[in-house]
Coordinates of C-alpha atoms and ligand atoms in Angstrom, one line a residue:
X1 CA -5.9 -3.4 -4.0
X2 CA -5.6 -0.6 -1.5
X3 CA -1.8 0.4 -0.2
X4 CA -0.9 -1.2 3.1
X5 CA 0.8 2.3 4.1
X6 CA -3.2 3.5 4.4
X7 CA -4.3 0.9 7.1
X8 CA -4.8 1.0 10.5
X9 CA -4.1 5.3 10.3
X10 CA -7.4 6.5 11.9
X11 CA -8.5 4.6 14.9
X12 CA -10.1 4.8 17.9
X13 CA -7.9 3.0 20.8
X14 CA -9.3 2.7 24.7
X15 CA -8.1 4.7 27.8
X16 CA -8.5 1.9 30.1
X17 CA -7.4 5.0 33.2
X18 CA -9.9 7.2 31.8
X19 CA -12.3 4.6 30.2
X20 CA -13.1 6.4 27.2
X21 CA -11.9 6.2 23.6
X22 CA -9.1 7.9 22.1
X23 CA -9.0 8.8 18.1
X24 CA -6.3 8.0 16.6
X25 CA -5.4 9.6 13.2
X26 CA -1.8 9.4 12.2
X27 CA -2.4 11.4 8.9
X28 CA -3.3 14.9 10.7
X29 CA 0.9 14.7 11.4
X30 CA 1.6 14.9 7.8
X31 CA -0.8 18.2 7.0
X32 CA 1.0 21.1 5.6
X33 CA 1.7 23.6 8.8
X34 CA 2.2 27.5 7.9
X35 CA 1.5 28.6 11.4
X36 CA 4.2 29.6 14.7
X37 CA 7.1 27.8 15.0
X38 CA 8.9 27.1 18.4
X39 CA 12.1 27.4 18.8
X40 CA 14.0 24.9 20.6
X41 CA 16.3 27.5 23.0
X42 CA 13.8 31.0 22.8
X43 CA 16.2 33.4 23.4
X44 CA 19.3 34.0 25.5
X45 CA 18.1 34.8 28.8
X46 CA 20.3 36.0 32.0
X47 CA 21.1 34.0 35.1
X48 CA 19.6 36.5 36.8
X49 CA 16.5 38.8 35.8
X50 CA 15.5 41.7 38.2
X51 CA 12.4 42.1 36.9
X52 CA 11.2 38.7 37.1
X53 CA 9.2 38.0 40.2
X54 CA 10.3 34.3 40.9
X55 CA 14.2 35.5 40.9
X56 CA 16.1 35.6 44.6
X57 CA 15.3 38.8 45.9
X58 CA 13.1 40.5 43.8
X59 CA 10.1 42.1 45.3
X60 CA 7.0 40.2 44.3
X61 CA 4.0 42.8 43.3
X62 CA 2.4 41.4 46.5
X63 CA 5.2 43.2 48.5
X64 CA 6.8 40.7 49.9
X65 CA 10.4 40.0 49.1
X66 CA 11.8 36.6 47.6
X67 CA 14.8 35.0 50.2
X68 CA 18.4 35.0 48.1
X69 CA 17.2 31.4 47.5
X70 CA 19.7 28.8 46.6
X71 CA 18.4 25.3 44.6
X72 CA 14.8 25.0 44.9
X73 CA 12.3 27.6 46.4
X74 CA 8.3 27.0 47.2
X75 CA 6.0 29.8 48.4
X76 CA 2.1 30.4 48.3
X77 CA 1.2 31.7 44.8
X78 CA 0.2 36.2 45.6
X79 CA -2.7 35.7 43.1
X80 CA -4.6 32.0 43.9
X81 CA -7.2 30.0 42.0
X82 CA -8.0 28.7 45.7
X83 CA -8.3 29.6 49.6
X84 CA -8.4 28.2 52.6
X85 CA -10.1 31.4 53.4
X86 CA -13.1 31.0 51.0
X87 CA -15.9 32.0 52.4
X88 CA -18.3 28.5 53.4
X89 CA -21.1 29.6 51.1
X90 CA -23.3 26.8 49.6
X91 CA -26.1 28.6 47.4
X92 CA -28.7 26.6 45.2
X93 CA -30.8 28.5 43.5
X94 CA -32.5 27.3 40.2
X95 CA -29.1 27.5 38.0
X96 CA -27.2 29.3 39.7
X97 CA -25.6 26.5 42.4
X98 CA -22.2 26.9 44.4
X99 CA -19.8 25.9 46.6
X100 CA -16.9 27.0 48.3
X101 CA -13.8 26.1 47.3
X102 CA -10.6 25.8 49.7
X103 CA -7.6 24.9 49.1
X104 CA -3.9 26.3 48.1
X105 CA -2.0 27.3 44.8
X106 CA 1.9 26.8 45.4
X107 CA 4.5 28.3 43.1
X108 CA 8.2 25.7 43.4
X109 CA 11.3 27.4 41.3
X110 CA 13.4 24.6 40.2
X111 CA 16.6 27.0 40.7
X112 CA 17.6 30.0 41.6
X113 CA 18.9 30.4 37.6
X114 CA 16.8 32.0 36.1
X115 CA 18.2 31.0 32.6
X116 CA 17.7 27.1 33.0
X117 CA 15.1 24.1 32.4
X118 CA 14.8 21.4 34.8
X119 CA 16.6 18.4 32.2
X120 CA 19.7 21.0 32.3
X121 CA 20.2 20.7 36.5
X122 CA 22.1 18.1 38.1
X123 CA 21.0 14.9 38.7
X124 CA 21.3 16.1 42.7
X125 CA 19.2 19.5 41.7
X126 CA 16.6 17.5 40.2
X127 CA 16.6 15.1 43.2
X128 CA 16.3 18.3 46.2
X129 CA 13.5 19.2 43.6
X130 CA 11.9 15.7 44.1
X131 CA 12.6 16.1 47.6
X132 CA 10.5 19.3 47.7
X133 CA 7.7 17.8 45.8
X134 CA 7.5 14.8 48.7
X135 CA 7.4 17.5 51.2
X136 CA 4.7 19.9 49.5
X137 CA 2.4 16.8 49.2
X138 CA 2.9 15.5 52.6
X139 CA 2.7 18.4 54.1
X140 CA -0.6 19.5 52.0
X141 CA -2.3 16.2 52.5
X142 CA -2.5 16.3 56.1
X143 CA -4.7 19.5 56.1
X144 CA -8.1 18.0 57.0
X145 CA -10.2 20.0 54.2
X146 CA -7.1 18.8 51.4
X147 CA -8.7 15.9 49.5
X148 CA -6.4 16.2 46.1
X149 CA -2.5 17.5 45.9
X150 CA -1.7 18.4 41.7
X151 CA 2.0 18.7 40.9
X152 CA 2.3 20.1 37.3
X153 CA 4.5 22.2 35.1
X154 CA 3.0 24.4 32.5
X155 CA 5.7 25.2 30.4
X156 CA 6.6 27.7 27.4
X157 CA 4.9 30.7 25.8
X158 CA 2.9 28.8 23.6
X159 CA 0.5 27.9 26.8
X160 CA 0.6 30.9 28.2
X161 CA 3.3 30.7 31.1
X162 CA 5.3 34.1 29.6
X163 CA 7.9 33.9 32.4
X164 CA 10.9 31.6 31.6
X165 CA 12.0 31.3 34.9
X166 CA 12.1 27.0 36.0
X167 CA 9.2 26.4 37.8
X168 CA 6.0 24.5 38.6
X169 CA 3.0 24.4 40.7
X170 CA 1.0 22.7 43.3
X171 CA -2.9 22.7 43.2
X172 CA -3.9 20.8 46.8
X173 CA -7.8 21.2 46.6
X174 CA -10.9 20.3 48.8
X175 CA -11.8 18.0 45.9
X176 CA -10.5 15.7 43.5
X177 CA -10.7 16.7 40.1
X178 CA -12.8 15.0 37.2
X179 CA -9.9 13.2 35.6
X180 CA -8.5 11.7 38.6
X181 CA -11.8 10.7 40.1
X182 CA -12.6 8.7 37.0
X183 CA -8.3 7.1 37.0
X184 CA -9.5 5.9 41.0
X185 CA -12.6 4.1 39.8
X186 CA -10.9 2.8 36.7
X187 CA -8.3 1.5 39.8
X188 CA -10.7 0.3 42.2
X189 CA -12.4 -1.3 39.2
X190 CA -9.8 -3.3 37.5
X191 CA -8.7 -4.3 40.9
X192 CA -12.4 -6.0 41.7
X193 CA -11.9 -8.1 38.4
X194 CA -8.6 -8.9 38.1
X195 CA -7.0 -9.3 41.8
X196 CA -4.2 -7.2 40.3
X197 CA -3.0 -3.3 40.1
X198 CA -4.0 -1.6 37.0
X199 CA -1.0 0.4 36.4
X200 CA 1.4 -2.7 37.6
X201 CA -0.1 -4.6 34.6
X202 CA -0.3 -2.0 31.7
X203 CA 3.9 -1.9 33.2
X204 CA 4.3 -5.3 32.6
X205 CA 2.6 -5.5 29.5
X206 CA 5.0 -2.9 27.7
X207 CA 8.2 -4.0 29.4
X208 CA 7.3 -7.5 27.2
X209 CA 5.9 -5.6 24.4
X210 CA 9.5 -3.5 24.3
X211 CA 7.9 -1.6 21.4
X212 CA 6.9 1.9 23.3
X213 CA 9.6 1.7 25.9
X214 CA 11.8 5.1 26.3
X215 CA 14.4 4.1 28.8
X216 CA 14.5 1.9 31.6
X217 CA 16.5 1.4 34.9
X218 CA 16.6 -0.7 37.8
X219 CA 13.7 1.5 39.6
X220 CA 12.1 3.1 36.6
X221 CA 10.2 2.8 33.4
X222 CA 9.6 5.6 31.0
X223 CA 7.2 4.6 28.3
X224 CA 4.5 6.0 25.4
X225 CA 0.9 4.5 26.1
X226 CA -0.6 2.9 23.8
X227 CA -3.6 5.0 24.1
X228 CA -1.6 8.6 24.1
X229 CA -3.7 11.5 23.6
X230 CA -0.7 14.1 22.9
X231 CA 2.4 13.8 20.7
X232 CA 5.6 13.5 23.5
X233 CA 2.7 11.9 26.0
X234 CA 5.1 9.8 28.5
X235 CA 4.3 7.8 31.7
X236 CA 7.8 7.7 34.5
X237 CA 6.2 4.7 36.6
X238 CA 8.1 3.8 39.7
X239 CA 8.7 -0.8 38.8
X240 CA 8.0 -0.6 42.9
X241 CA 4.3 -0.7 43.8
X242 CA 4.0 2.9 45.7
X243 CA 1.3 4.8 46.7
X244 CA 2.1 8.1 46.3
X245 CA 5.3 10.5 45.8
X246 CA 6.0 10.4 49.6
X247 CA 6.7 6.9 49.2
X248 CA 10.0 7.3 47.0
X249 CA 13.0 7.2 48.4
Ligands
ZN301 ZN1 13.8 34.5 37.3

């Protein structure tokens, strides 16, 4: 009879936000790895790097000089994937079809320390960064061309971001991108069937299931989806039914 410990390790479990299946093999964990290793702490950097361009008071190579910035710090990124200044061109010509494409890149330092990650701030560092997420996204939003505001961090060398330096960005396009199109209609969708919020159920599922939960507070949940498509993948759900960042308090 087969071993129990080889059952249920390749799968394929559904993305009920992105409605598509996700493969699931637990044995690719276990393969023999002779490639980069990461190290948890890279190297030990300065508080303060003069030849970094998100640092207070360096000169960025745009020419224009960074404030002595104190706690959190957002300007227009000096070399954007998008502009409000695109040219409106629309073009359709056998293969060769475009549009223009406005919108706004925005670079947000965690902190002026240039030496730090955002779990090693303060709790009230963390929450003025928060507070200038809110801001960015309302602020972005109300432009009449903005139809989609991103807030991400791409972190570490391994993706490409070589400057240690905290910091995120802000993509607030005149479109909404693929993914979160299709996470709307999965929304609108569920909503039609069920009388009831996708999100607020897959929450209320896991807080019974108590088998992916992270932590949990009065206002928060931190969990692993069942249908995870990266190692570390975690959802931070506000328990109150919001509809967007601006809406936290
Ligand atoms: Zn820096």
């Amino acid at each position: 009879m087969a071993s129990q410990a080889h059952l249920n390790k390749w799968e394929k479990r559904w993305h009920p936000l992105l409605q598509e299946w996700v493969i699931l093999a637990a044995t690719t964990s276990q393969r023999p790895w002779s490639g980069e290793m990461i190290k948890a702490k890279e190297e030990n950097l300065p508080e303060f790097d003069p030849g970094c361009y998100l640092c207070p008071g360096v000169v960025r190579a745009s020419g224009e000089k960074n404030p002595e910035y104190r706690g959190p710090y957002a300007f227009t990124n000096d070399f954007a994937s998008f502009s409000m200044d695109a040219p409106d061109v629309h073009r359709d010509e056998g293969f060769e079809k475009t549009e223009p494409v406005h919108g706004t890149c925005r670079v947000i330092c965690f902190t002026h320390q240039h030496n730090l990650t955002m779990a090693e701030l303060e709790r009230h560092e963390i929450e003025a960064i928060v507070k200038v997420w809110q801001k960015e996204y309302s602020t972005l939003g109300q432009h009449p061309k903005i139809q989609n505001v991103l807030i991400f961090e791409n972190k570490g060398k391994v993706i490409g971001v070589s400057n240690p330096h905290p910091h995120g960005q802000i993509y607030a396009t005149n479109f909404i991108p693929r993914i979160c199109q299709r996470q709307l209609d999965s929304f609108i969708q569920y909503h039609k069937e069920h009388k009831s919020g996708l999100l607020a159920d897959i929450v209320k599922y896991e807080l019974e299931k108590q088998k992916r939960i992270i932590c949990e507070n009065k206002h928060f949940v931190a969990f692993i989806p069942f249908f995870a498509r990266f190692v570390y993948e975690t959802y931070i759900v506000p328990k109150r039914h919001i509809a967007s960042i601006s809406e936290m308090t």
